[in-house]
Coordinates of C-alpha atoms in Angstrom, one line a residue:
X69 CA -28.8 -4.3 -20.2
X70 CA -28.4 -3.2 -23.8
X71 CA -25.9 -5.3 -25.8
X72 CA -23.8 -2.2 -26.7
X73 CA -22.5 -2.6 -23.1
X74 CA -21.2 -6.1 -23.9
X75 CA -19.4 -4.8 -27.0
X76 CA -17.7 -2.1 -25.1
X77 CA -16.6 -4.5 -22.4
X78 CA -15.5 -7.2 -24.8
X79 CA -13.4 -4.7 -26.7
X80 CA -11.7 -3.6 -23.5
X81 CA -10.9 -7.2 -22.6
X82 CA -9.5 -8.1 -26.0
X83 CA -7.7 -4.8 -26.7
X84 CA -3.9 -4.9 -27.2
X85 CA -1.6 -3.4 -24.6
X86 CA -0.9 0.2 -25.6
X87 CA 1.0 3.2 -24.4
X88 CA -2.0 4.4 -22.4
X89 CA -1.9 1.3 -20.2
X90 CA 1.7 2.1 -19.3
X91 CA 0.9 5.8 -18.8
X92 CA -1.9 4.8 -16.4
X93 CA 0.5 2.6 -14.5
X94 CA 2.9 5.5 -14.1
X95 CA 0.2 8.0 -13.1
X96 CA -1.4 5.7 -10.6
X97 CA 1.9 4.3 -9.5
X98 CA 3.3 7.7 -8.5
X99 CA 0.5 7.9 -5.9
X100 CA 1.7 4.6 -4.5
X101 CA 5.3 5.8 -4.5
X102 CA 4.1 8.7 -2.4
X103 CA 2.0 6.4 -0.2
X104 CA 4.9 4.2 0.7
X105 CA 7.4 7.0 1.1
X106 CA 5.1 8.9 3.5
X107 CA 4.1 5.9 5.5
X108 CA 7.5 4.3 6.0
X109 CA 9.8 7.3 6.1
X110 CA 8.6 7.9 9.6
X111 CA 10.6 4.9 10.8
X112 CA 13.8 6.8 9.7
X113 CA 13.2 9.8 11.9
X114 CA 11.6 8.5 15.2
X115 CA 15.0 8.0 16.8
X116 CA 16.1 11.5 15.7
X117 CA 12.9 13.0 17.2
X118 CA 13.6 11.3 20.5
X119 CA 17.2 12.8 20.6
X120 CA 16.0 16.3 19.7
X121 CA 12.8 16.6 21.8
X122 CA 13.2 14.1 24.6
X123 CA 16.9 14.4 25.7
X124 CA 17.4 13.8 29.4
X125 CA 20.4 15.7 30.8
X126 CA 22.9 13.3 32.4
X127 CA 21.4 10.1 30.9
X128 CA 23.8 7.5 29.7
X129 CA 21.5 6.8 26.6
X130 CA 20.2 9.3 24.0
X131 CA 16.6 10.5 24.3
X132 CA 13.8 8.3 22.9
X133 CA 10.2 9.0 22.2
X134 CA 7.9 8.1 25.1
X135 CA 5.8 5.0 24.4
X136 CA 2.5 6.9 23.8
X137 CA 4.2 9.4 21.5
X138 CA 6.0 6.7 19.5
X139 CA 2.8 4.8 19.2
X140 CA 0.9 7.9 18.0
X141 CA 3.5 8.9 15.4
X142 CA 3.7 5.4 14.0
X143 CA 0.0 4.7 14.2
X144 CA -1.9 7.9 13.5
X145 CA -1.3 7.8 9.7
X146 CA -2.5 4.2 9.6
X147 CA -5.7 5.3 11.4
X148 CA -6.2 8.0 8.8
X149 CA -5.5 5.6 6.0
X150 CA -8.1 3.1 7.3
X151 CA -10.8 5.8 7.3
X152 CA -9.7 7.2 4.0
X153 CA -10.0 3.7 2.4
X154 CA -13.6 3.4 3.5
X155 CA -14.6 6.9 2.7
X156 CA -13.0 7.2 -0.7
X157 CA -13.9 3.7 -1.6
X158 CA -17.6 4.4 -1.1
X159 CA -17.2 7.8 -2.9
X160 CA -15.5 6.2 -5.9
X161 CA -18.6 4.0 -6.5
X162 CA -21.1 6.9 -5.9
X163 CA -19.5 9.8 -7.8
X164 CA -17.1 8.0 -10.1
X165 CA -13.4 7.1 -9.9
X166 CA -12.1 10.2 -11.7
X167 CA -14.0 12.8 -9.7
X168 CA -12.4 11.9 -6.4
X169 CA -9.0 10.6 -7.7
X170 CA -7.3 14.0 -7.7
X171 CA -8.5 14.9 -4.2
X172 CA -6.5 12.1 -2.7
X173 CA -3.3 13.3 -4.3
X174 CA -3.8 16.9 -3.4
X175 CA -4.4 15.9 0.2
X176 CA -1.2 13.9 0.3
X177 CA 0.9 16.7 -1.2
X178 CA -0.6 19.3 1.2
X179 CA -0.2 17.3 4.3
X180 CA 3.4 16.1 3.5
X181 CA 4.5 19.7 3.4
X182 CA 2.5 20.6 6.5
X183 CA 4.0 17.7 8.4
X184 CA 7.5 19.1 7.9
X185 CA 6.2 22.5 9.1
X186 CA 5.1 21.1 12.5
X187 CA 6.2 23.8 14.9
X188 CA 5.5 24.5 18.5
X189 CA 6.8 25.9 21.8
X190 CA 7.2 22.5 23.4
X191 CA 7.9 18.9 22.4
X192 CA 4.3 18.1 23.1
X193 CA 2.9 20.8 20.7
X194 CA 5.3 19.8 18.0
X195 CA 4.3 16.1 18.2
X196 CA 0.6 17.0 18.4
X197 CA 0.9 19.1 15.3
X198 CA 2.8 16.4 13.5
X199 CA 0.3 13.7 14.4
X200 CA -2.6 15.9 13.2
X201 CA -1.1 16.4 9.8
X202 CA 0.0 12.8 9.5
X203 CA -3.6 11.7 10.2
X204 CA -4.9 13.7 7.2
X205 CA -1.9 12.5 5.2
X206 CA -3.0 9.0 5.9
X207 CA -6.6 9.9 5.0
X208 CA -5.5 10.9 1.5
X209 CA -3.3 7.8 1.2
X210 CA -6.2 5.6 2.1
X211 CA -8.2 6.9 -0.9
X212 CA -5.5 6.0 -3.3
X213 CA -5.8 2.3 -2.6
X214 CA -9.3 1.5 -3.8
X215 CA -9.3 4.1 -6.6
X216 CA -5.9 3.2 -8.2
X217 CA -6.6 -0.5 -8.1
X218 CA -10.1 -0.1 -9.5
X219 CA -9.1 2.3 -12.3
X220 CA -6.2 0.0 -13.4
X221 CA -8.4 -3.1 -13.3
X222 CA -11.1 -1.4 -15.4
X223 CA -8.7 -0.1 -18.0
X224 CA -6.7 -3.3 -18.5
X225 CA -7.4 -6.3 -20.7
X226 CA -8.0 -9.7 -19.1
X227 CA -4.8 -11.2 -20.2
X228 CA -2.5 -8.7 -18.6
X229 CA -4.7 -7.2 -15.9
X230 CA -2.9 -8.7 -13.0
X231 CA 0.5 -7.5 -14.1
X232 CA -0.7 -3.9 -14.6
X233 CA -2.4 -3.8 -11.2
X234 CA 0.7 -5.4 -9.6
X235 CA 2.9 -2.8 -11.4
X236 CA 0.9 0.0 -9.8
X237 CA 1.3 -1.5 -6.4
X238 CA 5.0 -2.3 -7.1
X239 CA 5.7 1.4 -7.0
X240 CA 5.3 1.1 -3.3
X241 CA 8.7 -0.7 -3.3
X242 CA 10.4 2.2 -5.0
X243 CA 8.8 4.5 -2.5
X244 CA 10.4 2.6 0.4
X245 CA 13.6 2.5 -1.5
X246 CA 13.4 6.2 -2.2
X247 CA 12.8 6.9 1.5
X248 CA 16.1 5.1 2.3
X249 CA 17.9 7.0 -0.4
X250 CA 16.5 10.4 0.7
X251 CA 17.3 9.6 4.4
X252 CA 20.9 8.7 3.5
X253 CA 21.2 11.8 1.2
X254 CA 19.8 14.4 3.6
X255 CA 21.6 13.0 6.7
X256 CA 24.8 12.6 4.7
X257 CA 24.8 16.2 3.6
X258 CA 24.1 17.5 7.1
X259 CA 26.6 15.1 8.6
X260 CA 29.3 16.6 6.3
X261 CA 28.3 20.1 7.1
X262 CA 27.8 19.8 10.8
X263 CA 30.1 17.0 12.0
X264 CA 29.1 15.9 15.5
X265 CA 30.7 13.6 18.0
X266 CA 29.1 10.4 19.3
X267 CA 26.6 10.6 22.2
X268 CA 29.1 8.9 24.6
X269 CA 31.7 11.7 23.9
X270 CA 29.3 14.7 24.0
X271 CA 25.7 14.0 24.8
X272 CA 24.5 17.6 23.9
X273 CA 26.9 18.2 20.9
X274 CA 26.0 14.8 19.4
X275 CA 22.7 16.3 18.2
X276 CA 23.5 19.6 16.4
X277 CA 20.6 22.2 16.3
X278 CA 20.5 21.8 12.5
X279 CA 19.4 18.2 12.9
X280 CA 15.9 19.6 13.4
X281 CA 15.8 20.4 9.7
X282 CA 16.7 16.8 8.7
X283 CA 13.4 15.2 9.7
X284 CA 11.4 18.1 8.3
X285 CA 13.0 17.9 4.9
X286 CA 12.6 14.1 4.7
X287 CA 8.9 14.5 5.4
X288 CA 8.3 17.4 3.1
X289 CA 10.0 15.7 0.1
X290 CA 7.1 13.2 0.1
X291 CA 5.0 15.9 -1.6
X292 CA 7.2 16.1 -4.7
X293 CA 6.0 13.0 -6.6
X294 CA 2.4 13.8 -5.8
X295 CA 2.8 17.4 -7.2
X296 CA 4.5 16.1 -10.3
X297 CA 1.8 13.6 -11.2
X298 CA -1.3 15.7 -10.2
X299 CA -1.9 17.3 -13.6
X300 CA -1.8 14.0 -15.4
X301 CA -4.1 12.3 -12.9
X302 CA -6.7 15.0 -13.5
X303 CA -6.5 14.5 -17.2
X304 CA -7.4 10.8 -17.0
X305 CA -11.0 10.1 -18.2
X306 CA -13.5 8.1 -16.3
X307 CA -13.2 4.3 -16.8
X308 CA -15.4 2.9 -19.6
X309 CA -16.6 0.2 -17.2
X310 CA -17.9 2.6 -14.6
X311 CA -19.5 4.8 -17.3
X312 CA -21.2 1.8 -19.0
X313 CA -22.2 -0.4 -16.0
X314 CA -22.7 2.2 -13.2
X315 CA -23.5 5.5 -14.9
X316 CA -25.4 3.7 -17.6
X317 CA -24.0 5.9 -20.4
X318 CA -22.6 3.5 -23.0
X319 CA -22.2 6.2 -25.7
X320 CA -19.9 8.1 -23.5
X321 CA -18.1 4.9 -22.6
X322 CA -17.6 4.2 -26.3
X323 CA -16.2 7.7 -26.9
X324 CA -13.8 7.5 -24.0
X325 CA -12.6 4.1 -25.0
X326 CA -12.0 5.2 -28.6
X327 CA -9.9 8.1 -27.3
X328 CA -7.6 6.3 -24.9
X329 CA -7.3 2.9 -26.5
X330 CA -7.3 3.9 -30.2
X331 CA -10.2 1.5 -30.9
X332 CA -12.7 2.6 -33.4
X333 CA -16.3 1.5 -32.8
X334 CA -18.7 1.7 -35.7
X335 CA -22.3 2.5 -34.8
X336 CA -25.0 1.0 -36.9
X337 CA -27.8 2.7 -35.1
X338 CA -28.0 5.1 -32.2
X339 CA -27.0 3.5 -29.0
X340 CA -29.2 4.1 -25.9
X341 CA -27.6 6.3 -23.3
X342 CA -29.7 5.1 -20.4
X343 CA -29.5 1.3 -20.0
X344 CA -32.4 -0.5 -18.4
X345 CA -32.4 -3.6 -16.3
X346 CA -35.3 -5.8 -15.4
X347 CA -33.9 -6.5 -12.0
X348 CA -32.9 -3.8 -9.5
X349 CA -29.2 -4.0 -8.7
X350 CA -28.5 -5.5 -5.3
X351 CA -26.7 -3.5 -2.6
X352 CA -23.7 -4.3 -0.4
X353 CA -25.8 -5.4 2.6
X354 CA -28.4 -7.4 0.5
X355 CA -28.9 -11.1 0.8
X356 CA -28.0 -11.5 -2.9
X357 CA -24.5 -9.9 -2.3
X358 CA -23.9 -12.1 0.8
X359 CA -24.8 -15.2 -1.2
X360 CA -22.7 -14.3 -4.2
X361 CA -19.7 -12.4 -2.7
X362 CA -19.9 -12.6 1.1
X363 CA -17.2 -15.3 1.5
X364 CA -15.1 -13.5 -1.1
X365 CA -15.2 -10.3 0.9
X366 CA -14.4 -12.1 4.1
X367 CA -11.4 -13.8 2.3
X368 CA -10.0 -10.6 0.9
X369 CA -10.4 -8.7 4.1
X370 CA -9.1 -11.3 6.5
X371 CA -6.0 -12.2 4.3
X372 CA -5.1 -8.5 4.0
X373 CA -5.6 -8.1 7.8
X374 CA -3.2 -10.9 8.6
X375 CA -0.5 -10.0 6.1
X376 CA -0.4 -6.4 7.2
X377 CA 0.1 -7.3 10.9
X378 CA 3.4 -9.0 9.8
X379 CA 4.4 -6.6 7.0
X380 CA 4.0 -3.3 8.9
X381 CA 5.5 -4.8 12.1
X382 CA 8.6 -5.6 10.0
X383 CA 8.7 -2.4 8.1
X384 CA 8.0 0.2 10.8
X385 CA 10.3 -1.4 13.4
X386 CA 13.3 -2.5 11.4
X387 CA 15.5 -0.2 13.4
X388 CA 14.5 -2.0 16.7
X389 CA 15.2 -5.4 15.1
X390 CA 18.5 -4.3 13.7
X391 CA 19.6 -2.9 17.0
X392 CA 18.5 -6.0 18.9
X393 CA 20.7 -8.3 16.7
X394 CA 23.6 -5.9 16.7
X395 CA 23.3 -4.9 13.0
X396 CA 23.1 -1.2 14.1
X397 CA 25.7 -0.1 16.7
X398 CA 24.6 1.0 20.1
X399 CA 22.8 4.4 19.9
X400 CA 25.3 6.0 22.3
X401 CA 28.2 5.2 20.0
X402 CA 26.7 7.4 17.2
X403 CA 25.7 11.0 16.7
X404 CA 22.1 11.8 15.8
X405 CA 22.9 12.2 12.1
X406 CA 25.0 9.0 12.1
X407 CA 22.1 7.1 13.4
X408 CA 19.7 8.5 10.7
X409 CA 22.2 7.6 8.0
X410 CA 22.7 4.0 9.2
X411 CA 19.0 3.4 9.8
X412 CA 18.3 4.7 6.2
X413 CA 21.1 2.5 4.8
X414 CA 19.6 -0.6 6.5
X415 CA 16.1 0.2 5.1
X416 CA 17.6 0.8 1.6
X417 CA 19.4 -2.6 1.7
X418 CA 16.3 -4.5 2.7
X419 CA 14.2 -2.7 0.1
X420 CA 16.8 -3.2 -2.7
X421 CA 17.5 -6.9 -2.2
X422 CA 14.1 -8.1 -0.7
X423 CA 11.2 -5.7 -1.1
X424 CA 11.5 -4.4 -4.7
X425 CA 12.4 -7.8 -6.3
X426 CA 9.4 -9.4 -4.6
X427 CA 7.0 -6.8 -6.1
X428 CA 8.4 -7.3 -9.7
X429 CA 8.4 -11.1 -9.5
X430 CA 4.7 -10.7 -8.9
X431 CA 4.4 -8.4 -11.9
X432 CA 6.2 -10.9 -14.2
X433 CA 4.4 -14.1 -13.0
X434 CA 0.9 -13.2 -11.7
X435 CA -0.8 -13.7 -15.1
X436 CA 1.1 -16.9 -15.7
X437 CA 0.7 -18.8 -12.4
X438 CA -2.3 -17.0 -10.9
X439 CA -3.1 -15.1 -7.8
X440 CA -3.9 -18.1 -5.5
X441 CA -0.6 -19.8 -5.9
X442 CA 1.4 -16.6 -5.3
X443 CA -0.6 -15.7 -2.2
X444 CA -0.6 -19.1 -0.6
X445 CA 3.1 -19.8 -1.3
X446 CA 3.9 -16.3 -0.1
X447 CA 2.2 -16.9 3.3
X448 CA 3.9 -20.3 3.7
X449 CA 7.4 -19.0 3.0
X450 CA 6.9 -16.0 5.3
X451 CA 6.0 -18.5 8.0
X452 CA 9.0 -20.6 7.2
X453 CA 11.4 -17.7 7.4
X454 CA 9.9 -16.2 10.5
X455 CA 10.3 -19.5 12.3
X456 CA 13.8 -20.0 10.8
X457 CA 14.7 -16.6 12.4
X458 CA 13.0 -17.3 15.7
X459 CA 14.0 -20.9 16.5
X460 CA 17.8 -20.5 16.3
X461 CA 17.6 -16.9 17.3
X462 CA 20.8 -17.0 19.4
X463 CA 22.7 -18.2 16.3
X464 CA 21.6 -15.1 14.4
X465 CA 22.9 -12.8 17.1
X466 CA 26.4 -14.0 16.1
X467 CA 25.7 -14.1 12.4
X468 CA 24.4 -10.6 11.6
X469 CA 24.8 -10.8 7.8
X470 CA 22.9 -14.2 7.8
X471 CA 20.1 -12.6 9.8
X472 CA 19.8 -9.7 7.4
X473 CA 19.6 -12.2 4.4
X474 CA 16.9 -14.2 6.1
X475 CA 15.0 -11.1 7.2
X476 CA 15.2 -9.8 3.6
X477 CA 13.7 -13.1 2.3
X478 CA 10.6 -12.5 4.5
X479 CA 10.1 -9.2 2.7
X480 CA 10.7 -10.9 -0.7
X481 CA 7.9 -13.4 -0.1
X482 CA 5.6 -10.9 1.4
X483 CA 5.8 -8.9 -1.8
X484 CA 6.0 -11.9 -4.1
X485 CA 3.0 -13.0 -2.2
X486 CA 0.1 -11.7 -0.2
X487 CA 1.2 -8.1 0.2
X488 CA 0.7 -7.8 -3.6
X489 CA -2.2 -10.2 -4.2
X490 CA -4.4 -8.8 -1.4
X491 CA -4.3 -5.5 -3.3
X492 CA -5.0 -7.0 -6.7
X493 CA -7.8 -9.5 -6.1
X494 CA -10.4 -7.2 -4.5
X495 CA -10.3 -5.0 -7.7
X496 CA -11.2 -8.1 -9.9
X497 CA -14.0 -10.1 -8.2
X498 CA -16.7 -7.7 -7.1
X499 CA -19.5 -6.0 -9.2
X500 CA -18.6 -2.6 -10.8
X501 CA -21.1 -0.6 -8.8
X502 CA -19.5 -2.0 -5.5
X503 CA -15.9 -2.6 -6.7
X504 CA -14.3 0.5 -5.1
X505 CA -16.3 0.1 -1.9
X506 CA -15.4 -3.6 -1.5
X507 CA -11.7 -2.9 -2.2
X508 CA -11.9 -0.1 0.4
X509 CA -13.3 -2.4 3.0
X510 CA -10.7 -5.1 2.3
X511 CA -7.9 -2.4 2.4
X512 CA -9.3 -1.0 5.6
X513 CA -9.2 -4.5 7.2
X514 CA -5.5 -4.5 6.1
X515 CA -4.8 -1.2 7.8
X516 CA -6.6 -2.5 10.9
X517 CA -4.0 -5.3 10.9
X518 CA -1.2 -2.7 10.3
X519 CA -2.4 -0.8 13.4
X520 CA -2.3 -4.0 15.4
X521 CA 1.2 -4.6 14.2
X522 CA 2.3 -1.0 14.7
X523 CA 1.0 -0.7 18.3
X524 CA 1.4 -4.3 19.4
X525 CA 5.0 -4.9 18.1
X526 CA 6.1 -1.6 19.7
X527 CA 5.5 -3.1 23.1
X528 CA 5.8 -6.8 22.4
X529 CA 9.3 -6.6 21.0
X530 CA 10.7 -4.9 24.1
X531 CA 13.3 -7.0 26.0
X532 CA 12.0 -9.4 28.6
X533 CA 14.5 -7.9 31.1
X534 CA 13.0 -4.6 32.3
X535 CA 16.4 -3.1 32.8
X536 CA 17.1 -3.5 29.1
X537 CA 13.9 -2.0 27.7
X538 CA 13.8 1.5 26.1
X539 CA 13.0 4.3 28.5
X540 CA 9.3 4.3 29.6
X541 CA 8.4 0.9 28.2
X542 CA 7.3 -2.1 30.2
X543 CA 9.0 -5.5 29.7
X544 CA 7.8 -7.2 26.5
X545 CA 8.1 -10.7 25.1
X546 CA 11.2 -10.0 23.1
X547 CA 12.0 -10.1 19.4
X548 CA 12.3 -14.0 19.3
X549 CA 8.8 -14.6 20.7
X550 CA 7.4 -11.8 18.5
X551 CA 8.7 -13.6 15.5
X552 CA 7.0 -16.8 16.6
X553 CA 3.7 -14.9 16.8
X554 CA 4.1 -13.3 13.4
X555 CA 4.8 -16.8 11.9
X556 CA 1.5 -18.0 13.4
X557 CA -0.3 -15.0 12.0
X558 CA 1.0 -15.8 8.5
X559 CA -0.5 -19.4 8.8
X560 CA -3.9 -17.8 9.5
X561 CA -3.5 -15.7 6.4
X562 CA -2.7 -18.9 4.4
X563 CA -6.0 -20.5 5.6
X564 CA -8.0 -17.4 4.5
X565 CA -6.6 -17.6 1.0
X566 CA -8.9 -20.5 0.3
X567 CA -11.9 -18.2 0.5
X568 CA -10.8 -16.2 -2.5
X569 CA -11.6 -17.3 -6.1
X570 CA -8.9 -17.4 -8.8
X571 CA -9.4 -14.5 -11.3
X572 CA -6.5 -15.3 -13.7
X573 CA -7.5 -15.1 -17.3
X574 CA -11.1 -14.2 -16.6
X575 CA -12.9 -10.9 -17.4
X576 CA -14.1 -8.7 -14.6
X577 CA -17.7 -9.4 -15.6
X578 CA -17.1 -13.2 -15.3
X579 CA -15.7 -12.8 -11.8
X580 CA -18.2 -10.3 -10.5
X581 CA -21.2 -11.9 -12.4
X582 CA -22.2 -8.4 -13.6
X583 CA -23.4 -10.0 -16.9
X584 CA -25.5 -12.7 -15.2
X585 CA -28.8 -10.8 -15.3
X586 CA -28.3 -10.0 -18.9
X587 CA -27.8 -13.6 -19.9
X588 CA -31.2 -14.4 -18.4
X589 CA -32.9 -11.7 -20.5
X590 CA -34.0 -12.1 -24.1
X591 CA -31.1 -11.7 -26.5
X592 CA -31.1 -8.6 -28.6
X593 CA -29.2 -8.0 -31.9
X594 CA -25.8 -6.2 -31.5
X595 CA -26.0 -2.5 -32.6
X596 CA -22.3 -1.7 -32.6
X597 CA -19.2 -3.6 -33.6
X598 CA -15.5 -2.9 -33.3
X599 CA -13.6 -2.2 -36.5

């Protein structure tokens, strides 16, 4: 490898934090705002969909989505996300980060709008259309994970790299918060315009026809941040690390770096455009990769798998947990719009006091105390709070505010913990030519965990008494036993953390060993130097 490559990378690692770094955080972060909004806003509307499309005349309870429909609506976007992470992760290494970065955002915007336009002549056709568009929405969301993390990691310097990647991911917290605000705002406006009685007073009148617009508007507004940031995302240049290490064009990497980081590089003699290496780069399934990074990939993938089981179980089914402990009133005592408003308000409170602060504690501290400590302590405290909720469960049924505080703390330590670090570390420890692919594999393992959580918790959390389950569901193991299981899963995640190396304060090339071959070759004189 020619030494100009080292100069470019060294300059990137030692460059001061500039406006472009913050702009990259905002541009990449808006994608994650959209991701979180689109994935989690569905939890606000599933109860409403049940009332609108599955009302049973004469029933003492409002209509609910049948189990297979609820599972499909909650899980289909996650299935799309898993496939999108694998597909776009691979594509990001083959074609470059920039070339496929805009595609993901365009797909998210298009499918958000299309989801709100899911029409049909029967409930089945509406739900089928909605699931179709949410699958492709998830596919676009999946691509955002490996590309955003890799781009931010390759732009940042080694001293603040963790904080900048964490800041991109922290926009997910604002997306969840924004979903709660939008849910409250839209349902509040419609509730004021179309005041409806509680279900127990008037089962039919409790769900006004105009309520059908509410869930559609909530879904379609997910396109707004994607549309607003699309132009700026397309203007971002390719990362200098990809151009130098993968595309082998150090001259172009030098020019791009000068433009975005305001660093002038003085050339003493023409730099070679095509870098040569004595050793052919090893591939993902090679023996060399397995020896160098096999355990690392197992560690990042397994830790992400376990944390997402717990995290998505908590997020997607907050309303069931709140109802079980009495934080939300019985469904029959509310109108459809009242229920949307109160579910949205509960999500907003959890996000505001638990989710968002956890993300930003990670941003502030990750480059000071390191990834390993944050992830391991996060898993441990999630375990502690899950068991603290489960063991004296009957006590929390009488102390609803206390339950909400404890429940919020599990979110805090998920985000000031493994939910953030599992996103950050895979972008730091793998070779540049495989970085996006390995991040996509790790993220896909996480979404496999999310699917387990989404489908499993839907059934497991049902009451053990068959007469008290939601319509169409078999008896489950109950909220208390589900919390015990989630606590055990967090302990498994803690164990997997020990497979992942600490990247704090080290360059990407040190962690990935991209420069190892070069160090074995004969030293050449430098031909460029930063001024």
